[in-house]
């Protein structure tokens, strides 16, 4: 490449075909097929770059969680637990779970937009490990979930949240939460590939998420609900998850809830993971 | 027998009740440029997507370098590259990041992918805008970047789906230059287009498709000769003699004469003739004898446009 740079506007910028010919790699210099790990790393790198280029993506993992904690603590604290301080101990693990689960929604929309832009078409014609692009999205998402969780814990600590299990307990709780969110996100990747428009993805996922998160023990103890509702809420995956996170952060071993969380997580991962890969492979 | 880069036999792809591709047969010898020509909605893009392993055919068979697109998709993917109708890039990333990403996915190490991206950006005159997000690119820049992305590793078969639609003339001829360079390196190109000029300039063989099926196939010359007609265009020195010229042309050529928007020009379609030279000489002799000076006289083969319209018109036989 001997051509000067910066000649942009003045001279007509036409690629030189001579250059182009030297640019095409001869057969013996072609790279070997990317390994699964290399493909996954490249796709994850790309998702992280998107966060860099669209920092507003981080609003929902910074601003949104802060607003949620403040709003629910002071709105319901007095009414539900008698004091905001006491309520915060109950609420924080729950509201953290709720926020992170709501954060998973954007995955479906991102994939839907990508599918329309054509990037997915190009990636699908590459000879790479097939699940790499889909998992790549979720790696960056796991980063977002972790950030959201940490932001909320910090806000909670400022407001008077004192987790009994200490740092390790909180980290364990966040670990379970992020792990579950990763598995759960496959629901949205599948949805993002099935539906036509990002608006449709948005409305369907909201319609699923709102009842799923509110009909749980995030905000109130299921014992206070009418019997039938309490039973429904008890079996909800969100309730199991919240109970697990609450247990881990407050130093209570919730074996059954942890087991159910794992079972639900594995179920989402296997079922919707398979569905996503199937949808991604061929339309 | 030469190797076939693409072989499709009776290919069918339906979307609901629409048969987008309807028993399509196509053979593209390796090392050639095949132009797939057709109007909007003829099934060009769908056919390309099936061949590029993006869509599963509902019937028939297709193979790329002998590998079935349904049974061995990964082998096929290792040998092709696709430049779609809309730039297949990440709009939020910069040009350099896009190429590094695709380089890494092609199997380069991070360092090699960076070097490769730099080389490609320089050669495609995008080095100055390498750190701009693709969503801020013009159509021509985007298309160049898109093609650069397709030759990160040299594909054996390159699909170009309407590579110049929406480009200005200069960007279009740049894309043509790039395609020619790629072909000289031995890559087979399957190009879809609505522009007959484009197919005429780039392709050694053209398949005309309509309603998902190949309705004519051959070299540009062969296709033109299927329509036994040509045209004569005459420009006069004096506009006021046009009526006189029209009478002469109508008599000599025995055809309907059209007055062009240009007040000194008139043209006519002529039927097939064995000796166009004699026809031209006779016409000019008559015009000259009648005292009608001519500044321009053109005897044309039918344009591919005429071929195209003749083949795809609803009442075509």
Coordinates of C-alpha atoms in Angstrom, one line a residue, chain A residues 127-268:
Chain A
X127 CA -18.0 -21.7 8.6
X128 CA -17.9 -21.2 12.4
X129 CA -19.2 -23.0 15.4
X130 CA -22.9 -22.4 15.1
X131 CA -23.9 -21.4 18.6
X132 CA -21.0 -18.9 18.9
X133 CA -23.0 -15.8 17.7
X134 CA -25.9 -16.5 20.0
X135 CA -23.7 -17.2 23.1
X136 CA -21.7 -14.1 22.2
X137 CA -24.7 -11.9 22.9
X138 CA -25.2 -13.5 26.2
X139 CA -21.6 -13.1 27.4
X140 CA -21.9 -9.3 27.1
X141 CA -25.3 -9.6 28.8
X142 CA -23.8 -11.4 31.7
X143 CA -21.5 -8.5 32.1
X144 CA -24.5 -6.1 32.2
X145 CA -26.4 -8.3 34.7
X146 CA -23.4 -8.3 37.0
X147 CA -23.1 -4.5 36.7
X148 CA -26.7 -4.1 37.5
X149 CA -26.5 -6.4 40.5
X150 CA -23.4 -4.6 41.9
X151 CA -25.0 -1.2 41.4
X152 CA -28.0 -2.2 43.4
X153 CA -26.0 -3.8 46.2
X154 CA -24.1 -0.5 46.6
X155 CA -27.2 1.6 46.6
X156 CA -28.7 -0.8 49.1
X157 CA -25.7 -0.5 51.4
X158 CA -25.9 3.2 51.3
X159 CA -29.6 3.1 52.3
X160 CA -29.0 0.7 55.1
X161 CA -29.0 -2.8 53.6
X162 CA -26.9 -5.1 55.7
X163 CA -26.6 -8.6 54.3
X164 CA -26.0 -11.1 57.0
X165 CA -23.9 -13.5 54.9
X166 CA -21.3 -10.8 54.1
X167 CA -19.3 -10.3 50.9
X168 CA -19.1 -13.9 50.0
X169 CA -22.8 -14.5 50.4
X170 CA -23.6 -11.5 48.3
X171 CA -21.2 -12.7 45.6
X172 CA -22.8 -16.1 45.7
X173 CA -26.2 -14.6 45.4
X174 CA -25.2 -12.5 42.4
X175 CA -23.5 -15.6 40.9
X176 CA -26.7 -17.6 41.0
X177 CA -28.8 -14.7 39.7
X178 CA -26.5 -14.0 36.7
X179 CA -26.3 -17.7 36.0
X180 CA -30.1 -18.0 36.0
X181 CA -30.4 -14.8 33.9
X182 CA -28.0 -16.2 31.3
X183 CA -30.1 -19.4 31.0
X184 CA -33.4 -17.4 31.0
X185 CA -32.1 -15.1 28.2
X186 CA -32.5 -17.9 25.7
X187 CA -36.2 -17.3 25.9
X188 CA -35.6 -13.8 24.4
X189 CA -33.1 -14.9 21.8
X190 CA -35.6 -17.4 20.4
X191 CA -38.3 -14.7 20.6
X192 CA -36.1 -12.2 18.9
X193 CA -35.6 -14.6 16.0
X194 CA -39.2 -15.6 15.7
X195 CA -41.0 -12.2 15.7
X196 CA -40.9 -9.7 12.8
X197 CA -40.3 -6.4 14.5
X198 CA -38.5 -5.2 17.6
X199 CA -41.7 -3.6 18.7
X200 CA -43.4 -7.0 18.7
X201 CA -40.5 -8.5 20.7
X202 CA -40.9 -5.6 23.2
X203 CA -44.6 -6.1 23.7
X204 CA -44.5 -9.8 23.9
X205 CA -41.6 -9.9 26.3
X206 CA -43.2 -7.2 28.5
X207 CA -46.4 -9.2 28.6
X208 CA -44.5 -12.2 29.8
X209 CA -42.2 -10.4 32.2
X210 CA -44.5 -8.2 34.2
X211 CA -46.8 -10.9 35.5
X212 CA -43.8 -13.2 35.9
X213 CA -41.9 -10.8 38.1
X214 CA -44.8 -9.3 40.1
X215 CA -46.5 -12.6 40.7
X216 CA -43.6 -13.7 42.9
X217 CA -42.2 -13.0 46.3
X218 CA -40.1 -10.1 45.0
X219 CA -42.2 -7.5 46.8
X220 CA -44.3 -9.3 49.3
X221 CA -44.4 -12.5 51.2
X222 CA -46.7 -15.0 49.4
X223 CA -48.3 -15.9 52.8
X224 CA -50.1 -12.6 52.7
X225 CA -51.8 -13.5 49.4
X226 CA -55.1 -15.4 48.8
X227 CA -54.4 -19.1 49.0
X228 CA -54.7 -19.9 45.3
X229 CA -52.5 -17.1 44.3
X230 CA -49.9 -18.0 47.0
X231 CA -49.7 -21.5 45.5
X232 CA -49.2 -20.1 42.0
X233 CA -46.5 -17.8 43.2
X234 CA -44.7 -20.5 45.2
X235 CA -44.0 -22.5 42.0
X236 CA -42.9 -19.6 39.9
X237 CA -39.3 -19.8 38.8
X238 CA -38.8 -16.2 39.9
X239 CA -39.9 -17.0 43.4
X240 CA -37.5 -19.9 43.6
X241 CA -34.7 -17.7 42.3
X242 CA -35.5 -14.9 44.7
X243 CA -35.7 -17.3 47.7
X244 CA -32.3 -18.6 46.6
X245 CA -30.7 -15.2 46.3
X246 CA -32.3 -14.1 49.6
X247 CA -31.0 -17.2 51.3
X248 CA -27.5 -16.8 50.0
X249 CA -27.2 -13.2 50.9
X250 CA -28.7 -13.6 54.4
X251 CA -26.8 -16.8 55.2
X252 CA -29.8 -19.2 55.2
X253 CA -29.4 -22.4 53.3
X254 CA -32.4 -22.7 50.9
X255 CA -31.6 -26.1 49.5
X256 CA -35.0 -26.7 47.8
X257 CA -35.1 -23.3 46.2
X258 CA -31.6 -23.6 44.9
X259 CA -32.4 -27.0 43.4
X260 CA -35.6 -25.7 41.7
X261 CA -33.7 -22.6 40.5
X262 CA -31.1 -25.0 38.9
X263 CA -33.8 -27.2 37.4
X264 CA -35.7 -24.2 36.0
X265 CA -32.5 -22.6 34.7
X266 CA -31.4 -25.9 33.0
X267 CA -34.8 -26.2 31.5
X268 CA -34.8 -22.8 30.0

